[in-house]
PDB file of C-alpha atoms in Angstrom:
ATOM      1  CA  UNK G   1     102.790  38.597 116.194  1.00 52.00           C
ATOM      2  CA  UNK G   2     105.266  41.492 116.705  1.00 53.00           C
ATOM      3  CA  UNK G   3     107.852  41.142 119.479  1.00 51.00           C
ATOM      4  CA  UNK G   4     109.202  44.401 120.837  1.00 49.00           C
ATOM      5  CA  UNK G   5     112.708  44.826 122.253  1.00 47.00           C
ATOM      6  CA  UNK G   6     114.937  47.803 122.832  1.00 48.00           C
ATOM      7  CA  UNK G   7     116.546  47.301 119.438  1.00 49.00           C
ATOM      8  CA  UNK G   8     113.879  45.793 117.179  1.00 51.00           C
ATOM      9  CA  UNK G   9     110.138  46.268 116.707  1.00 49.00           C
ATOM     10  CA  UNK G  10     108.029  44.181 114.345  1.00 52.00           C
ATOM     11  CA  UNK G  11     111.139  43.106 112.431  1.00 58.00           C
ATOM     12  CA  UNK G  12     112.490  46.673 112.097  1.00 51.00           C
ATOM     13  CA  UNK G  13     115.352  48.155 114.060  1.00 57.00           C
ATOM     14  CA  UNK G  14     114.917  51.401 115.950  1.00 53.00           C
ATOM     15  CA  UNK G  15     117.168  53.076 113.341  1.00 54.00           C
ATOM     16  CA  UNK G  16     114.916  51.781 110.541  1.00 54.00           C
ATOM     17  CA  UNK G  17     111.831  53.140 112.279  1.00 51.00           C
ATOM     18  CA  UNK G  18     113.488  56.533 112.819  1.00 58.00           C
ATOM     19  CA  UNK G  19     114.413  56.694 109.117  1.00 54.00           C
ATOM     20  CA  UNK G  20     110.857  55.810 108.090  1.00 57.00           C
ATOM     21  CA  UNK G  21     109.499  58.459 110.439  1.00 60.00           C
ATOM     22  CA  UNK G  22     111.772  61.140 108.951  1.00 56.00           C
ATOM     23  CA  UNK G  23     110.787  60.065 105.433  1.00 53.00           C
ATOM     24  CA  UNK G  24     107.080  60.362 106.295  1.00 54.00           C
ATOM     25  CA  UNK G  25     107.617  63.846 107.741  1.00 54.00           C
ATOM     26  CA  UNK G  26     109.771  65.311 104.954  1.00 52.00           C
ATOM     27  CA  UNK G  27     108.138  63.757 101.879  1.00 49.00           C
ATOM     28  CA  UNK G  28     105.077  66.097 101.912  1.00 46.00           C
ATOM     29  CA  UNK G  29     107.333  69.108 102.483  1.00 41.00           C
ATOM     30  CA  UNK G  30     109.534  68.197  99.513  1.00 44.00           C
ATOM     31  CA  UNK G  31     106.513  67.599  97.290  1.00 41.00           C
ATOM     32  CA  UNK G  32     105.025  70.982  98.198  1.00 38.00           C
ATOM     33  CA  UNK G  33     108.365  72.668  97.411  1.00 39.00           C
ATOM     34  CA  UNK G  34     108.542  71.166  93.928  1.00 40.00           C
ATOM     35  CA  UNK G  35     104.892  71.926  93.202  1.00 34.00           C
ATOM     36  CA  UNK G  36     105.576  75.613  93.850  1.00 34.00           C
ATOM     37  CA  UNK G  37     108.279  75.486  91.166  1.00 38.00           C
ATOM     38  CA  UNK G  38     105.920  74.269  88.466  1.00 37.00           C
ATOM     39  CA  UNK G  39     105.224  76.756  85.685  1.00 38.00           C
ATOM     40  CA  UNK G  40     101.846  78.429  85.393  1.00 34.00           C
ATOM     41  CA  UNK G  41      99.271  76.223  83.713  1.00 36.00           C
ATOM     42  CA  UNK G  42      97.355  77.214  80.617  1.00 32.00           C
ATOM     43  CA  UNK G  43      93.591  77.037  80.540  1.00 35.00           C
ATOM     44  CA  UNK G  44      92.554  73.719  79.049  1.00 30.00           C
ATOM     45  CA  UNK G  45      91.886  74.173  75.358  1.00 34.00           C
ATOM     46  CA  UNK G  46      91.913  77.975  75.500  1.00 40.00           C
ATOM     47  CA  UNK G  47      95.638  78.677  75.105  1.00 51.00           C
ATOM     48  CA  UNK G  48      95.336  81.603  77.521  1.00 54.00           C
ATOM     49  CA  UNK G  49      97.221  82.123  80.755  1.00 74.00           C
ATOM     50  CA  UNK G  50      95.486  81.918  84.111  1.00 85.00           C
ATOM     51  CA  UNK G  51      96.015  85.294  85.717  1.00 92.00           C
ATOM     52  CA  UNK G  52      95.720  86.184  89.395  1.00 95.00           C
ATOM     53  CA  UNK G  53      92.309  87.616  90.248  1.00 97.00           C
ATOM     54  CA  UNK G  54      92.394  90.097  93.123  1.00 98.00           C
ATOM     55  CA  UNK G  55      89.534  91.808  94.945  1.00 98.00           C
ATOM     56  CA  UNK G  56      90.042  95.333  96.206  1.00 98.00           C
ATOM     57  CA  UNK G  57      88.322  94.550  99.498  1.00 98.00           C
ATOM     58  CA  UNK G  58      90.948  91.854 100.144  1.00 98.00           C
ATOM     59  CA  UNK G  59      94.107  93.646  99.035  1.00 98.00           C
ATOM     60  CA  UNK G  60      93.513  97.292  99.964  1.00 97.00           C
ATOM     61  CA  UNK G  61      96.490  98.739 101.813  1.00 97.00           C
ATOM     62  CA  UNK G  62      98.760  95.693 101.777  1.00 97.00           C
ATOM     63  CA  UNK G  63     101.672  94.531  99.663  1.00 98.00           C
ATOM     64  CA  UNK G  64     100.444  92.380  96.761  1.00 98.00           C
ATOM     65  CA  UNK G  65     103.757  92.039  94.914  1.00 97.00           C
ATOM     66  CA  UNK G  66     103.857  88.270  95.431  1.00 96.00           C
ATOM     67  CA  UNK G  67     100.326  87.817  94.120  1.00 97.00           C
ATOM     68  CA  UNK G  68     101.038  89.337  90.708  1.00 97.00           C
ATOM     69  CA  UNK G  69     102.303  87.488  87.621  1.00 97.00           C
ATOM     70  CA  UNK G  70     105.472  88.908  86.049  1.00 97.00           C
ATOM     71  CA  UNK G  71     106.846  88.500  82.530  1.00 97.00           C
ATOM     72  CA  UNK G  72     110.108  89.731  81.032  1.00 97.00           C
ATOM     73  CA  UNK G  73     109.702  92.014  78.028  1.00 97.00           C
ATOM     74  CA  UNK G  74     112.097  91.992  75.060  1.00 95.00           C
ATOM     75  CA  UNK G  75     113.528  95.420  74.278  1.00 90.00           C
ATOM     76  CA  UNK G  76     111.426  95.728  71.109  1.00 92.00           C
ATOM     77  CA  UNK G  77     108.185  94.407  72.639  1.00 95.00           C
ATOM     78  CA  UNK G  78     105.262  96.833  72.467  1.00 92.00           C
ATOM     79  CA  UNK G  79     102.678  96.361  75.210  1.00 92.00           C
ATOM     80  CA  UNK G  80      99.123  96.691  73.940  1.00 92.00           C
ATOM     81  CA  UNK G  81      96.519  96.087  76.675  1.00 91.00           C
ATOM     82  CA  UNK G  82      93.942  94.854  74.167  1.00 92.00           C
ATOM     83  CA  UNK G  83      96.157  92.017  72.870  1.00 93.00           C
ATOM     84  CA  UNK G  84      98.602  91.318  75.706  1.00 94.00           C
ATOM     85  CA  UNK G  85      96.816  88.149  76.840  1.00 93.00           C
ATOM     86  CA  UNK G  86      97.399  86.488  73.469  1.00 92.00           C
ATOM     87  CA  UNK G  87     101.127  87.314  73.644  1.00 94.00           C
ATOM     88  CA  UNK G  88     101.834  86.197  77.204  1.00 94.00           C
ATOM     89  CA  UNK G  89     102.634  82.570  76.244  1.00 94.00           C
ATOM     90  CA  UNK G  90     105.545  83.920  74.175  1.00 94.00           C
ATOM     91  CA  UNK G  91     107.069  85.744  77.140  1.00 96.00           C
ATOM     92  CA  UNK G  92     109.340  84.450  79.882  1.00 96.00           C
ATOM     93  CA  UNK G  93     107.704  84.317  83.284  1.00 96.00           C
ATOM     94  CA  UNK G  94     109.896  85.587  86.130  1.00 96.00           C
ATOM     95  CA  UNK G  95     109.687  86.020  89.896  1.00 93.00           C
ATOM     96  CA  UNK G  96     112.283  88.779  90.416  1.00 91.00           C
ATOM     97  CA  UNK G  97     113.922  91.186  87.964  1.00 93.00           C
ATOM     98  CA  UNK G  98     117.586  91.238  87.063  1.00 94.00           C
ATOM     99  CA  UNK G  99     119.177  93.593  89.555  1.00 93.00           C
ATOM    100  CA  UNK G 100     121.502  95.065  86.904  1.00 94.00           C
ATOM    101  CA  UNK G 101     118.666  96.144  84.640  1.00 96.00           C
ATOM    102  CA  UNK G 102     115.448  94.634  83.379  1.00 97.00           C
ATOM    103  CA  UNK G 103     112.218  95.415  81.574  1.00 97.00           C
ATOM    104  CA  UNK G 104     109.202  93.431  82.696  1.00 98.00           C
ATOM    105  CA  UNK G 105     105.470  93.612  83.252  1.00 98.00           C
ATOM    106  CA  UNK G 106     103.244  92.796  86.218  1.00 98.00           C
ATOM    107  CA  UNK G 107      99.750  91.688  85.261  1.00 98.00           C
ATOM    108  CA  UNK G 108      96.604  90.704  87.155  1.00 98.00           C
ATOM    109  CA  UNK G 109      92.837  91.005  87.098  1.00 97.00           C
ATOM    110  CA  UNK G 110      91.295  93.445  89.542  1.00 98.00           C
ATOM    111  CA  UNK G 111      87.705  93.415  90.813  1.00 98.00           C
ATOM    112  CA  UNK G 112      86.170  96.350  92.643  1.00 98.00           C
ATOM    113  CA  UNK G 113      83.838  94.767  95.165  1.00 98.00           C
ATOM    114  CA  UNK G 114      83.720  97.947  97.255  1.00 98.00           C
ATOM    115  CA  UNK G 115      81.831 101.235  97.039  1.00 97.00           C
ATOM    116  CA  UNK G 116      85.040 103.202  96.461  1.00 98.00           C
ATOM    117  CA  UNK G 117      85.706 104.443  92.944  1.00 97.00           C
ATOM    118  CA  UNK G 118      88.998 106.367  93.195  1.00 98.00           C
ATOM    119  CA  UNK G 119      92.180 104.386  93.934  1.00 98.00           C
ATOM    120  CA  UNK G 120      95.939 104.856  93.993  1.00 98.00           C
ATOM    121  CA  UNK G 121      98.616 102.307  93.102  1.00 98.00           C
ATOM    122  CA  UNK G 122     102.075 102.602  94.602  1.00 97.00           C
ATOM    123  CA  UNK G 123     105.213 100.637  93.635  1.00 97.00           C
ATOM    124  CA  UNK G 124     108.071 101.091  96.110  1.00 96.00           C
ATOM    125  CA  UNK G 125     111.123  99.412  97.632  1.00 94.00           C
ATOM    126  CA  UNK G 126     113.630 100.198  94.893  1.00 95.00           C
ATOM    127  CA  UNK G 127     114.689 102.913  92.507  1.00 94.00           C
ATOM    128  CA  UNK G 128     112.664 102.407  89.305  1.00 97.00           C
ATOM    129  CA  UNK G 129     113.457 104.621  86.345  1.00 97.00           C
ATOM    130  CA  UNK G 130     110.223 104.223  84.428  1.00 97.00           C
ATOM    131  CA  UNK G 131     106.812 102.775  85.311  1.00 97.00           C
ATOM    132  CA  UNK G 132     103.808 102.667  83.013  1.00 97.00           C
ATOM    133  CA  UNK G 133     100.385 101.727  84.362  1.00 97.00           C
ATOM    134  CA  UNK G 134      97.444 100.572  82.246  1.00 97.00           C
ATOM    135  CA  UNK G 135      93.968  99.519  83.334  1.00 97.00           C
ATOM    136  CA  UNK G 136      91.769  97.919  80.712  1.00 96.00           C
ATOM    137  CA  UNK G 137      88.088  97.799  81.675  1.00 94.00           C
ATOM    138  CA  UNK G 138      84.802  97.699  79.826  1.00 88.00           C
ATOM    139  CA  UNK G 139      84.556 101.484  80.171  1.00 80.00           C
ATOM    140  CA  UNK G 140      87.974 102.578  78.849  1.00 91.00           C
ATOM    141  CA  UNK G 141      91.739 102.210  78.984  1.00 95.00           C
ATOM    142  CA  UNK G 142      93.467 104.307  81.635  1.00 97.00           C
ATOM    143  CA  UNK G 143      97.187 105.011  81.383  1.00 96.00           C
ATOM    144  CA  UNK G 144      99.693 106.861  83.521  1.00 96.00           C
ATOM    145  CA  UNK G 145     103.467 107.102  83.847  1.00 95.00           C
ATOM    146  CA  UNK G 146     105.655 107.548  86.889  1.00 96.00           C
ATOM    147  CA  UNK G 147     109.160 106.731  88.040  1.00 95.00           C
ATOM    148  CA  UNK G 148     112.536 108.252  88.841  1.00 94.00           C
ATOM    149  CA  UNK G 149     112.987 109.743  85.374  1.00 93.00           C
ATOM    150  CA  UNK G 150     109.609 111.477  85.555  1.00 87.00           C
ATOM    151  CA  UNK G 151     109.865 112.518  89.209  1.00 82.00           C
ATOM    152  CA  UNK G 152     108.980 116.120  88.398  1.00 78.00           C
ATOM    153  CA  UNK G 153     105.607 114.952  87.052  1.00 86.00           C
ATOM    154  CA  UNK G 154     104.844 112.257  89.611  1.00 89.00           C
ATOM    155  CA  UNK G 155     101.426 112.490  91.277  1.00 91.00           C
ATOM    156  CA  UNK G 156     103.078 112.729  94.709  1.00 91.00           C
ATOM    157  CA  UNK G 157     106.520 114.236  95.187  1.00 88.00           C
ATOM    158  CA  UNK G 158     109.268 111.775  96.173  1.00 88.00           C
ATOM    159  CA  UNK G 159     106.912 108.838  95.512  1.00 93.00           C
ATOM    160  CA  UNK G 160     106.003 106.510  92.645  1.00 95.00           C
ATOM    161  CA  UNK G 161     102.432 105.699  91.656  1.00 96.00           C
ATOM    162  CA  UNK G 162      99.294 107.426  90.460  1.00 97.00           C
ATOM    163  CA  UNK G 163      95.524 107.569  90.672  1.00 96.00           C
ATOM    164  CA  UNK G 164      93.095 105.388  88.763  1.00 97.00           C
ATOM    165  CA  UNK G 165      89.360 104.828  88.745  1.00 97.00           C
ATOM    166  CA  UNK G 166      87.389 101.615  88.795  1.00 97.00           C
ATOM    167  CA  UNK G 167      83.643 101.719  89.239  1.00 96.00           C
ATOM    168  CA  UNK G 168      82.037  99.580  91.967  1.00 97.00           C
ATOM    169  CA  UNK G 169      81.076  96.099  90.738  1.00 97.00           C
ATOM    170  CA  UNK G 170      83.419  96.415  87.748  1.00 97.00           C
ATOM    171  CA  UNK G 171      86.554  94.465  86.878  1.00 97.00           C
ATOM    172  CA  UNK G 172      89.619  95.307  84.862  1.00 97.00           C
ATOM    173  CA  UNK G 173      92.968  94.027  83.626  1.00 97.00           C
ATOM    174  CA  UNK G 174      95.937  95.774  85.246  1.00 98.00           C
ATOM    175  CA  UNK G 175      99.299  96.014  83.464  1.00 98.00           C
ATOM    176  CA  UNK G 176     102.295  97.655  85.142  1.00 98.00           C
ATOM    177  CA  UNK G 177     105.476  97.939  83.094  1.00 97.00           C
ATOM    178  CA  UNK G 178     108.793  98.373  84.884  1.00 98.00           C
ATOM    179  CA  UNK G 179     111.915  99.488  83.027  1.00 97.00           C
ATOM    180  CA  UNK G 180     115.139 100.394  84.799  1.00 97.00           C
ATOM    181  CA  UNK G 181     118.886 100.044  84.353  1.00 96.00           C
ATOM    182  CA  UNK G 182     119.137  98.762  87.904  1.00 93.00           C
ATOM    183  CA  UNK G 183     117.071  97.655  90.897  1.00 96.00           C
ATOM    184  CA  UNK G 184     118.521  97.447  94.391  1.00 92.00           C
ATOM    185  CA  UNK G 185     115.700  95.418  95.974  1.00 92.00           C
ATOM    186  CA  UNK G 186     112.504  93.552  95.044  1.00 92.00           C
ATOM    187  CA  UNK G 187     109.624  95.861  94.174  1.00 96.00           C
ATOM    188  CA  UNK G 188     106.603  96.014  96.456  1.00 97.00           C
ATOM    189  CA  UNK G 189     103.151  97.057  95.274  1.00 98.00           C
ATOM    190  CA  UNK G 190     100.231  98.495  97.241  1.00 98.00           C
ATOM    191  CA  UNK G 191      96.775  99.628  96.117  1.00 98.00           C
ATOM    192  CA  UNK G 192      94.582 101.690  98.428  1.00 98.00           C
ATOM    193  CA  UNK G 193      91.770 104.243  98.217  1.00 98.00           C
ATOM    194  CA  UNK G 194      93.119 107.520  96.883  1.00 97.00           C
ATOM    195  CA  UNK G 195      92.354 109.548 100.006  1.00 96.00           C
ATOM    196  CA  UNK G 196      93.967 106.972 102.279  1.00 96.00           C
ATOM    197  CA  UNK G 197      97.092 106.647 100.139  1.00 96.00           C
ATOM    198  CA  UNK G 198      97.573 110.406  99.762  1.00 95.00           C
ATOM    199  CA  UNK G 199      97.307 110.849 103.531  1.00 94.00           C
ATOM    200  CA  UNK G 200      99.852 108.079 104.190  1.00 92.00           C
ATOM    201  CA  UNK G 201     102.282 109.391 101.574  1.00 92.00           C
ATOM    202  CA  UNK G 202     101.934 112.883 103.012  1.00 89.00           C
ATOM    203  CA  UNK G 203     103.052 111.622 106.406  1.00 90.00           C
ATOM    204  CA  UNK G 204     105.935 109.673 104.851  1.00 85.00           C
ATOM    205  CA  UNK G 205     107.133 112.742 102.988  1.00 82.00           C
ATOM    206  CA  UNK G 206     106.924 114.840 106.145  1.00 84.00           C
ATOM    207  CA  UNK G 207     109.075 112.338 108.027  1.00 84.00           C
ATOM    208  CA  UNK G 208     111.485 112.189 105.083  1.00 76.00           C
ATOM    209  CA  UNK G 209     111.890 115.971 105.069  1.00 83.00           C
ATOM    210  CA  UNK G 210     112.292 116.237 108.848  1.00 84.00           C
ATOM    211  CA  UNK G 211     114.912 113.517 108.898  1.00 75.00           C
TER     212      UNK G 211
END
């Protein structure tokens, strides 16, 4: 039978009980922290990387930069959408680029579960010298280039990003290459219907000019 006093309970001191209580509270938190540091797991027996799968109805208009997988690219690495999945295990996975210059790729699967066909992707948040977008789907490979060094040819003045098409009920593999001698902040990424994005960017540019 346990006898309780002001200093001891069931054979344990109040200090012991407080320590046990703190251990019980913090152990799950610590375990969750270390689990988030584990590297991405390969599919059992397939040797391929598990990529994020995003639905346009879920991500439209919001920042998805933290939901994308990123890999550093060697200077001589040539990105080929048709074979990139086989080469990913050879690349270093990263979470943020080197601020003093880096070349890396963001990759994810994209499903169009909406009725909208025309979309616009927009990287922002930092100066980025060169951006190359590729979308590999069953229909074709779409490519476009944008960035600070191609600002004269960007789809929207003063902004990065470009249009792409993905038919309703179709899926594709998205590759976005980033190459810059410097970054001053983490890159954000938004995808939205083309008409919505162009309207929003128009307002941003108007405010930029007026200010």
